[in-house]
Coordinates of C-alpha atoms and ligand atoms in Angstrom, one line a residue:
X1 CA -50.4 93.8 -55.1
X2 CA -50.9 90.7 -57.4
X3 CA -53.8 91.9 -58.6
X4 CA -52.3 95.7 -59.4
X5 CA -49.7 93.3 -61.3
X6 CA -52.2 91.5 -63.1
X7 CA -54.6 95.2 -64.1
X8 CA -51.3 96.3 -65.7
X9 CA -50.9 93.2 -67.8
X10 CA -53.8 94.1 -69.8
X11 CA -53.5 96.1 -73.4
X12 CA -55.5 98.9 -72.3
X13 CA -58.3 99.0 -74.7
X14 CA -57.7 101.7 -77.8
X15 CA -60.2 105.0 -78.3
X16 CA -62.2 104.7 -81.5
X17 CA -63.5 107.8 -83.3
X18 CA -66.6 106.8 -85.8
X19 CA -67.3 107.8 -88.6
X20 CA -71.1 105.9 -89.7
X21 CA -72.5 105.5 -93.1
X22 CA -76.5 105.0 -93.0
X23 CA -78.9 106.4 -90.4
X24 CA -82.1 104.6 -91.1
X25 CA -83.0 101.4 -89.6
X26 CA -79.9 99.9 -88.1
X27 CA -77.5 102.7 -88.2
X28 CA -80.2 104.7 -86.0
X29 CA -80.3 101.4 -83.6
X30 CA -76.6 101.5 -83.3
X31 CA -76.9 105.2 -81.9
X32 CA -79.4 104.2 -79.3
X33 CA -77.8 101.4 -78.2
X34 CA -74.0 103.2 -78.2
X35 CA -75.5 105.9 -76.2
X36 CA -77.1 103.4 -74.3
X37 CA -73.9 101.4 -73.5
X38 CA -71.2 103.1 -70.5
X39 CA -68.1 101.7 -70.8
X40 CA -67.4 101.5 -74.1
X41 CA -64.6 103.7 -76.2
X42 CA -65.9 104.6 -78.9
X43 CA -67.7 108.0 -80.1
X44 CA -69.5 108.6 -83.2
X45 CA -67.9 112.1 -84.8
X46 CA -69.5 112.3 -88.4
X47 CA -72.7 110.4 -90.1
X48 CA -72.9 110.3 -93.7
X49 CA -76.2 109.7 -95.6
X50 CA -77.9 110.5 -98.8
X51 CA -81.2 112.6 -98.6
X52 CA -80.8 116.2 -98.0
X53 CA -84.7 116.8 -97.7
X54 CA -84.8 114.1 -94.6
X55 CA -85.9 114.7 -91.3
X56 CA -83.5 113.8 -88.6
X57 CA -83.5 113.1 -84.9
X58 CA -80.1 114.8 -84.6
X59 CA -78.5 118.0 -85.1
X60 CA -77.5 118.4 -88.9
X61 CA -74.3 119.6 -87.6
X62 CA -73.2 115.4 -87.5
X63 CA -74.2 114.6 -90.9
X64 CA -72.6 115.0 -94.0
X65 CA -73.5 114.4 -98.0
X66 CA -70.0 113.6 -98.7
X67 CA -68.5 110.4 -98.2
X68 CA -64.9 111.7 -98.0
X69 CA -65.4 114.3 -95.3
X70 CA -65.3 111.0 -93.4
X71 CA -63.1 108.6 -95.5
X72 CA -60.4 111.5 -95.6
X73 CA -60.4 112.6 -91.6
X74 CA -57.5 111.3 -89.7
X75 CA -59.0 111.6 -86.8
X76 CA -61.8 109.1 -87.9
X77 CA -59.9 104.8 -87.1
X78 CA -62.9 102.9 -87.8
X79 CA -65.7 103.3 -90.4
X80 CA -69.4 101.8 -89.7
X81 CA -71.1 101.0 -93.0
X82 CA -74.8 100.8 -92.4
X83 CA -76.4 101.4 -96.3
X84 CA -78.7 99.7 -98.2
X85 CA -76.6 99.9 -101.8
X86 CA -74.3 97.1 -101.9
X87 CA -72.0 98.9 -104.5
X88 CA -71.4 102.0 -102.7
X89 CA -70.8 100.2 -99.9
X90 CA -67.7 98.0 -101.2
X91 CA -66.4 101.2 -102.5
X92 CA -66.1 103.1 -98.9
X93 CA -65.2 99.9 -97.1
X94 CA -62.6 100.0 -100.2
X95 CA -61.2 103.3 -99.5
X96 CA -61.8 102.9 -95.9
X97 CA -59.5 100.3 -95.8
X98 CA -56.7 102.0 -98.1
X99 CA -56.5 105.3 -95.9
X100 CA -55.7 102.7 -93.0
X101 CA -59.4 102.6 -91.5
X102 CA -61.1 99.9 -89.9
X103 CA -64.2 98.5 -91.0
X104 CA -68.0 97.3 -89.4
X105 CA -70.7 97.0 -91.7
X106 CA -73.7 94.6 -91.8
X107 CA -74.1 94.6 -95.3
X108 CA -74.5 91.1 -96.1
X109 CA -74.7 91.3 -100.1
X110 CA -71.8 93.4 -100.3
X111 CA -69.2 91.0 -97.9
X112 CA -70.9 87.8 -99.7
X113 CA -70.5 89.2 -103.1
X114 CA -66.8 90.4 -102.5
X115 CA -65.0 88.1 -99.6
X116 CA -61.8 87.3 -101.7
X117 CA -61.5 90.9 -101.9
X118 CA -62.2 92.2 -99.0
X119 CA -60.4 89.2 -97.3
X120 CA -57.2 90.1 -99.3
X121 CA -57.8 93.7 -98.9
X122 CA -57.7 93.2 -95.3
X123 CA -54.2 91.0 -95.4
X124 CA -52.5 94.2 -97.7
X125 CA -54.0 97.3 -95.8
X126 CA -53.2 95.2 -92.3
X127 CA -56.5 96.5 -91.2
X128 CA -59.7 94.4 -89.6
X129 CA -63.4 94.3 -91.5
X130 CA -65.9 92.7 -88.6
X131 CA -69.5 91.7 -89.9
X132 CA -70.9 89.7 -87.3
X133 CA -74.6 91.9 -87.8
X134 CA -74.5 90.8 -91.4
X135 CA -75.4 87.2 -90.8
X136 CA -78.2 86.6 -88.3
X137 CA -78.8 89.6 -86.6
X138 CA -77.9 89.6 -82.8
X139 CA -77.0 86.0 -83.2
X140 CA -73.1 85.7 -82.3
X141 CA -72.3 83.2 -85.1
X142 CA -68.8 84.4 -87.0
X143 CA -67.1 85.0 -84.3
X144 CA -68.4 81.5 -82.7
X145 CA -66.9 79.8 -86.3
X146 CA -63.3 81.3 -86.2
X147 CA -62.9 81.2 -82.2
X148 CA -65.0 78.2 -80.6
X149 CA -65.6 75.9 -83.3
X150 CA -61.8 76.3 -84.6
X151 CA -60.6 73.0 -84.2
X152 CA -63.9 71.5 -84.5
X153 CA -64.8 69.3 -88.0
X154 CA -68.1 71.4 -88.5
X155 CA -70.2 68.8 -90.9
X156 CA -73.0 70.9 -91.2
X157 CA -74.7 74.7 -90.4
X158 CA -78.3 75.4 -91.5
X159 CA -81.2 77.2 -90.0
X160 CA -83.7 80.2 -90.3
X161 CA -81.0 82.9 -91.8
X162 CA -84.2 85.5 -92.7
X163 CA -86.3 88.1 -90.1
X164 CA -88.6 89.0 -92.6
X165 CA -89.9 85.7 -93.9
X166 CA -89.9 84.0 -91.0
X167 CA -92.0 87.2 -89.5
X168 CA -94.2 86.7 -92.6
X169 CA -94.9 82.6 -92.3
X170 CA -95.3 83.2 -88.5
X171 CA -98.1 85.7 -89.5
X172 CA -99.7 83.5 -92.1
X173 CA -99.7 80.3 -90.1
X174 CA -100.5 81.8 -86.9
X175 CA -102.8 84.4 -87.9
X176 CA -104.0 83.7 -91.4
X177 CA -102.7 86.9 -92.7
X178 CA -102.6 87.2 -96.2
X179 CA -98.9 87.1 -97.5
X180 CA -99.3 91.0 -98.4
X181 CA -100.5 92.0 -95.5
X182 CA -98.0 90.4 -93.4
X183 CA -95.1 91.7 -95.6
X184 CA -96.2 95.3 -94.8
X185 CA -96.2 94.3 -91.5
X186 CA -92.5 92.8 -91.7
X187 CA -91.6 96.5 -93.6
X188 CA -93.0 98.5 -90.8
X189 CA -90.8 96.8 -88.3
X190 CA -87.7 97.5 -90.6
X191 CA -87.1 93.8 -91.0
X192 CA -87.5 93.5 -94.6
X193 CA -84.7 95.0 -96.7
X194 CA -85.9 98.1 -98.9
X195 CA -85.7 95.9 -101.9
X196 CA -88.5 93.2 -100.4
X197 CA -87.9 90.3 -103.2
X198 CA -84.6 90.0 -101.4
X199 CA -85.8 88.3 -98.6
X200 CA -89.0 86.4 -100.1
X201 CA -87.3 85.3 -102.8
X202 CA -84.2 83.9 -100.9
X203 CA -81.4 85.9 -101.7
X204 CA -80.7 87.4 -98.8
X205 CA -80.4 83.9 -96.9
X206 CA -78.4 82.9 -99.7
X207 CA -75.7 86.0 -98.9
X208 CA -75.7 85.2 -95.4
X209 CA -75.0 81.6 -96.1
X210 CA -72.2 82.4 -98.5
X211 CA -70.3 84.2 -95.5
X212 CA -71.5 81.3 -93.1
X213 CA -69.9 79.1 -95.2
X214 CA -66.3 81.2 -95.8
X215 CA -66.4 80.4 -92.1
X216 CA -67.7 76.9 -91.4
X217 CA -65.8 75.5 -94.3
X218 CA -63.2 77.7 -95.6
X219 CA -64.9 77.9 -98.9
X220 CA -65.2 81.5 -100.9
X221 CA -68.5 81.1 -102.9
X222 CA -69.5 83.2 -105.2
X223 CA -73.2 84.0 -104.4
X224 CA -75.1 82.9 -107.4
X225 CA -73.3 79.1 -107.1
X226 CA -75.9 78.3 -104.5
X227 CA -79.5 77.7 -105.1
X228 CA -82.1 80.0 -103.8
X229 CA -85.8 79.1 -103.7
X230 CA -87.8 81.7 -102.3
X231 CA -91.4 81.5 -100.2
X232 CA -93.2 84.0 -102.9
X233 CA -95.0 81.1 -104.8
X234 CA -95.7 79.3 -101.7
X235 CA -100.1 78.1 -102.3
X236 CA -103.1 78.4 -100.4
X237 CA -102.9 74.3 -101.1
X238 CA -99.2 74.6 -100.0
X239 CA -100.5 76.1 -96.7
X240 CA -103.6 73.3 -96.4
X241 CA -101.2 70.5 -96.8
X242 CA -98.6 71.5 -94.4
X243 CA -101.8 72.2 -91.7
X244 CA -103.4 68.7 -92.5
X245 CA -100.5 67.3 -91.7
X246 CA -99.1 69.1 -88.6
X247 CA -96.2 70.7 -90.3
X248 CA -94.9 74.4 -90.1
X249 CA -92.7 75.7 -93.8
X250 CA -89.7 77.7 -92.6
X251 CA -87.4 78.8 -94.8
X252 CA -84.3 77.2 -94.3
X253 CA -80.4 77.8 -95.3
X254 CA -78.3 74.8 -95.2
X255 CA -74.6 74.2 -96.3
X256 CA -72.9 70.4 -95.9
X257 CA -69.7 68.6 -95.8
X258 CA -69.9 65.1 -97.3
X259 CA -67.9 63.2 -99.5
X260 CA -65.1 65.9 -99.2
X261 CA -67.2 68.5 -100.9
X262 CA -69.4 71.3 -100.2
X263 CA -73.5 71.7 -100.8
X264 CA -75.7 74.2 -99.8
X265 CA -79.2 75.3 -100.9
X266 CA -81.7 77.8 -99.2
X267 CA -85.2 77.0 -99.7
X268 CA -88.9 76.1 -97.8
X269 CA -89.1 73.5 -96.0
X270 CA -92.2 71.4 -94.6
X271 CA -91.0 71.3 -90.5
X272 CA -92.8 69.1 -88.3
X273 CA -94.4 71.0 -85.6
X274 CA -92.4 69.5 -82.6
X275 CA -88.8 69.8 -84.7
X276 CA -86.8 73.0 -83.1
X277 CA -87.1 75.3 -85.8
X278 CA -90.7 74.9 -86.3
X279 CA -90.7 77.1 -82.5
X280 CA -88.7 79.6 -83.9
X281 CA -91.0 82.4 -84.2
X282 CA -91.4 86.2 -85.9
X283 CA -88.3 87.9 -86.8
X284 CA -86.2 85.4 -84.6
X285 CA -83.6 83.2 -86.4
X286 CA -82.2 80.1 -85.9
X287 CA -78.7 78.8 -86.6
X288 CA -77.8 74.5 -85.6
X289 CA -74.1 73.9 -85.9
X290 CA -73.2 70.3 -86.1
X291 CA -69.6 68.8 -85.5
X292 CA -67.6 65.5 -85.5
X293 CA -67.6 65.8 -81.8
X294 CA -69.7 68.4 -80.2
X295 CA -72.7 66.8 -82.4
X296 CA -75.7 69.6 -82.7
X297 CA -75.6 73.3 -81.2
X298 CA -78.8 75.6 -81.6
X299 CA -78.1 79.5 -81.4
X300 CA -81.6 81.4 -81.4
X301 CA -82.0 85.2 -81.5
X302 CA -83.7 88.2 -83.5
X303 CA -82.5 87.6 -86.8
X304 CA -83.2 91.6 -87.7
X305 CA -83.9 94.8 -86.5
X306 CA -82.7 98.2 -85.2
X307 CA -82.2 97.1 -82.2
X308 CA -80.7 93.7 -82.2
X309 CA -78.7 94.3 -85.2
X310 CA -77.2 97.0 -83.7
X311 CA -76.1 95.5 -80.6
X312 CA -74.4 93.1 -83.1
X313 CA -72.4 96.0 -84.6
X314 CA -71.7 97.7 -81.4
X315 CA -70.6 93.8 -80.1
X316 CA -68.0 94.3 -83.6
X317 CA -67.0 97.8 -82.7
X318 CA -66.2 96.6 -79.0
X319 CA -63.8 93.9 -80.3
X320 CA -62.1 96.8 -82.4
X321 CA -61.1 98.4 -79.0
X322 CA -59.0 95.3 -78.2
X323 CA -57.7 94.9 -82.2
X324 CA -59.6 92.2 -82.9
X325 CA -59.4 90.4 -86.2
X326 CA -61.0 87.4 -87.9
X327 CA -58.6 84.8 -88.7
X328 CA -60.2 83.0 -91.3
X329 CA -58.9 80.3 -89.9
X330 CA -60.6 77.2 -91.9
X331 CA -59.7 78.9 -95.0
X332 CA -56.0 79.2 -93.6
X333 CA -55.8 75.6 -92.8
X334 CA -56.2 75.3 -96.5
X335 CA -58.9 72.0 -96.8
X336 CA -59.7 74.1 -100.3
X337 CA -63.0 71.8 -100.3
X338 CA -64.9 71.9 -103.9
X339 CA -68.7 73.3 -103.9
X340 CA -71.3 71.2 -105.5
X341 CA -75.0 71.4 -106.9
X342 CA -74.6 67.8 -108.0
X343 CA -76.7 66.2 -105.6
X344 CA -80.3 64.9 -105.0
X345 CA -83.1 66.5 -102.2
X346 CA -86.7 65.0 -101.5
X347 CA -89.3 67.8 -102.2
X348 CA -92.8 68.1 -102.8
X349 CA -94.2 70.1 -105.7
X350 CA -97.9 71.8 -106.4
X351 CA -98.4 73.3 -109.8
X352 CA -101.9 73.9 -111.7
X353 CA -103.3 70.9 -113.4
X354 CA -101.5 70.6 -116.9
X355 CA -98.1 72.1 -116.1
X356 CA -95.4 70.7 -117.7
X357 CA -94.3 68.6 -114.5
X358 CA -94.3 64.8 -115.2
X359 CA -93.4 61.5 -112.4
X360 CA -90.3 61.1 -115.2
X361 CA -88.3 64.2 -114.0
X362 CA -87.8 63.2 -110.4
X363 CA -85.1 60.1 -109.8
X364 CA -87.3 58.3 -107.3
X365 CA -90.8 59.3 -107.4
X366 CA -92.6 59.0 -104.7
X367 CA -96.5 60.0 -105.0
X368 CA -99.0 62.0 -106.5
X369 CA -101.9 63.8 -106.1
X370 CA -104.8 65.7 -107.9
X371 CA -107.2 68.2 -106.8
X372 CA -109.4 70.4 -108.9
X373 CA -106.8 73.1 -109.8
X374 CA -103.9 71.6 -108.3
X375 CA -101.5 68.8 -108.7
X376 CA -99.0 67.8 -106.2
X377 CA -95.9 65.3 -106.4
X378 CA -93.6 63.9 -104.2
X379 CA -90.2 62.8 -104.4
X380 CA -86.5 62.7 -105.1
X381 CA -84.8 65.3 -107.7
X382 CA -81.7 66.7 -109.0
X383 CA -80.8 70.2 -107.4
X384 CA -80.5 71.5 -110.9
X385 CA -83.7 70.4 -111.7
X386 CA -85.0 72.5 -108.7
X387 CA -83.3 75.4 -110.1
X388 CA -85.3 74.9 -113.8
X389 CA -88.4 74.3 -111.7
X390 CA -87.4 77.4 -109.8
X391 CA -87.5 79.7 -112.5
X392 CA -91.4 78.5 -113.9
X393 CA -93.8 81.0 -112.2
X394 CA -96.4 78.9 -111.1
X395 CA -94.6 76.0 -109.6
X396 CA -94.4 76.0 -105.4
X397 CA -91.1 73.7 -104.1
X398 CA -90.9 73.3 -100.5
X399 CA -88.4 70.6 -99.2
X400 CA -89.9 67.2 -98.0
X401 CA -89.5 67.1 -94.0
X402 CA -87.2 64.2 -93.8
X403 CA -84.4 66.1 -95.8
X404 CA -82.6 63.6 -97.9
X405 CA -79.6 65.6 -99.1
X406 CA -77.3 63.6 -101.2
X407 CA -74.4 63.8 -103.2
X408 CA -74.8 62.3 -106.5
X409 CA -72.4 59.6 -107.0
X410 CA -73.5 58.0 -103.4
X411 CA -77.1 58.1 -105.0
X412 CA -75.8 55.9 -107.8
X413 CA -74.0 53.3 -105.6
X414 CA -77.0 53.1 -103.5
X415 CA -79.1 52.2 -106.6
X416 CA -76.2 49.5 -107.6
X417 CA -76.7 48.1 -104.4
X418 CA -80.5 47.8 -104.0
Ligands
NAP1 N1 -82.9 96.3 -91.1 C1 -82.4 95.2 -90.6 O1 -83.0 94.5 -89.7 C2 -81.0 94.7 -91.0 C3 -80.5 93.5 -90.3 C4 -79.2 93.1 -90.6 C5 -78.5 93.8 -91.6 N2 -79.0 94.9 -92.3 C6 -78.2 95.5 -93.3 O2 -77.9 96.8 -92.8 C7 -77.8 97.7 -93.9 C8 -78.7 99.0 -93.6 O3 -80.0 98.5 -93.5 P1 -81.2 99.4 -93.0 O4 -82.3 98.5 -92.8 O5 -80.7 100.3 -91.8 O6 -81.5 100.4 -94.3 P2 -82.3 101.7 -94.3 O7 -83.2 101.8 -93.1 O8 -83.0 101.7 -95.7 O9 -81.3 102.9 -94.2 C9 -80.3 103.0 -95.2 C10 -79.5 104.3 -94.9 O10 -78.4 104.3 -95.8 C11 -78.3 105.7 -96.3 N3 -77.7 105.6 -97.7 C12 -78.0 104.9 -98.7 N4 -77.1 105.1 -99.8 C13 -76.2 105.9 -99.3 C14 -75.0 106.4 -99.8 N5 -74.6 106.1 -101.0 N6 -74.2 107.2 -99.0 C15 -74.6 107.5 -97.7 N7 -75.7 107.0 -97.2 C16 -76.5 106.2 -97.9 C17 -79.7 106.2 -96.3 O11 -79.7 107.6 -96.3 P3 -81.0 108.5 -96.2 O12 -81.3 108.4 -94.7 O13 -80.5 109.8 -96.6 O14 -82.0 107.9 -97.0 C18 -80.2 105.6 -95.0 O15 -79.9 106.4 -93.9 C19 -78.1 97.0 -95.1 O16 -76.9 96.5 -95.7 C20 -78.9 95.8 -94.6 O17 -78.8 94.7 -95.4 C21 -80.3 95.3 -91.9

């Protein structure tokens, strides 16, 4: 009897009719693992995509050319945006949300390039976007940020945000594959996004850490306020120094609280082989939370995929069925923390002999060395020096193990002090 009482408590969970946008690599893992799944509410009724001449596992009967025999049917409540155009996408997830739709995509340059919108979009329509597949794969970190770690002072969140060149070092350290060879092999798996330089030169850490972020911290970011140093001019000396010395490079994404402001960089970073990240392998990511009290969390899990990243949208889509809806509760509590680049990391640089590179750009420098071709130096520098650096073509930065990030002014005072 109690328990009768207690069944009829519950909201019974709503019916969702989908309509999906993209059926290549993800959207085509989402229909597997839907069909896959009993117990869930949720049917897909129409599939838009783009190329008429494409073969496809399904009868043509489900797929449409034209976004608005989707966006338009009343019958369709939630839209699943699975393309690789970042600008079409915001404009169905717009209209989606105007005709009263709700939305799951895991488009991670679209949601990091347009948060204030689609966060106030979401307030006017009264209508839920979910994106958990957009940052770290199967990994369940958004909805950990607005539910678990709610109360928690979150000082930091950094890890392996990228499938693809994490797939790619694993290859190259593990197996000596060249760095072409093991990016084809990253593009056959579907990890790598069509547009590769995405992922190898940083960017598409750098999106995912801009959400993280809007959820960690409470901070919108535009994209291109953080620094992104890619693995694409990473050296055969790069790769000698970091086996001579026992070290793994991973690419990492970082953000910090300190001194009541925000940082963040994504870039290479030497990892000592027994550090936690260094065992994170192939197209697996990593994600370390750190709070005031619950000190350091690691979640670990395929960072990209068909498979994994669809479970991650079905997970969204599930949540739909009982109205769920992300809170954004650190940016409600209203901290409004400023986001800086006006701080100092230890990296180590290799360049061709007779680059423009001298001991006088770095604030503390630490060490040289010269081999035939190649130069290396050590040392403490200015993130916007990085970013100069950056930008030359035939200068490899990869982050000194022992990651010194700080903020400027406590640089300073250390210095007065010494
Ligand atoms: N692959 C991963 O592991 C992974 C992981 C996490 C997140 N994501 C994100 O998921 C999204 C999809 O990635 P994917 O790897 O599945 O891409 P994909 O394999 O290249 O597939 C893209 C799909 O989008 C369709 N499409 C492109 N423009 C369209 C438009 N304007 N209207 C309708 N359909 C359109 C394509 O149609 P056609 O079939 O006709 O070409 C194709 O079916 C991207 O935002 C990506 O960043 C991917």
């Amino acid at each position: 009897m109690a328990q009768e009482e207690n069944k009829n408590q519950h909201t019974p969970h709503k019916k969702l009719k989908l309509g999906v946008f993209g059926f290549g690599c993800v959207g085509q893992g989402l229909y597997h693992v839907l069909n896959e799944t009993h117990g869930i509410k949720a049917e897909i009724k129409k599939i838009c995509v783009k190329n008429r001449d494409k073969k496809r596992i399904l009868d043509s009967a489900i797929f449409t050319y034209d976004k608005n025999d989707i966006l338009t049917d009343n019958e369709i409540n939630v839209i699943v945006e699975l393309i690789d155009d970042a600008n079409a996408a915001f404009e169905i997830v717009k209209t989606a949300l105007q005709n009263g739709k709700h939305v799951v995509t895991a488009n991670k340059r679209m949601i990091a390039e347009h948060l204030p919108e689609i966060y106030a979009l979401q307030q006017k329509h009264n209508r839920s976007v979910l994106y958990e597949g957009s940052v770290c794969g199967s990994i369940p970190i958004l909805r950990n940020l607005e539910e678990y770690y709610d109360n928690d002072l979150i000082t930091s969140i950094e890890g392996i945000f990228n499938g693809s060149t994490n797939y790619i070092l694993t290859k190259i350290f593990e197996e000596r594959k060249s760095y072409t060879e093991a990016l084809k092999g990253a593009q056959d798996l579907g990890f790598a996004e069509s547009d590769p330089s995405l992922d190898v030169k940083g960017f598409d850490p750098k999106f995912k850490l801009t959400i993280a972020i809007a959820h960690t911290f409470g901070v919108f970011l535009k994209p291109e306020q953080v620094i992104n140093i890619g693995i694409q001019k990473i050296a055969a000396t790069d790769l000698k120094y970091a086996r001579e010395n026992n070290y793994a490079i991973k690419l990492v994404a970082r953000a910090y609280k300190k001194n009541g402001k925000v940082f963040a960089l994504v870039a290479p970073q030497f990892i000592p082989t027994d550090h936690m990240l260094a065992s994170v392998r192939n197209e697996y990511n990593a994600v370390l939370v750190e709070g005031a009290f619950a000190e350091k969390q690691v979640f670990i899990g395929k960072g990209a995929g068909s498979y994994p990243t669809g479970s991650a949208v079905l997970s969204d889509i599930s949540a739909l069925t009982y109205d769920y809806r992300y809170e954004y509760k650190k940016y409600a509590q209203g901290e409004g923390l400023p986001f800086s680049n006006e701080a100092t990391v230890d990296v180590v640089v290799s360049f061709p002999k007779g680059s423009l590179l001298s001991p006088k750009d770095f604030e503390t420098f630490k060490g040289g060395y010269q081999g035939n071709d190649y130069q290396f130096m050590t040392g403490t520098v200015k993130l916007e020096k990085l970013k100069i650096w950056n930008e030359w073509d035939d200068v490899s930065i990869i982050l000194a193990p022992e990651l010194n990030l700080n903020p400027v002014e406590e640089t300073k005072k250390e210095l007065l002090f010494a």
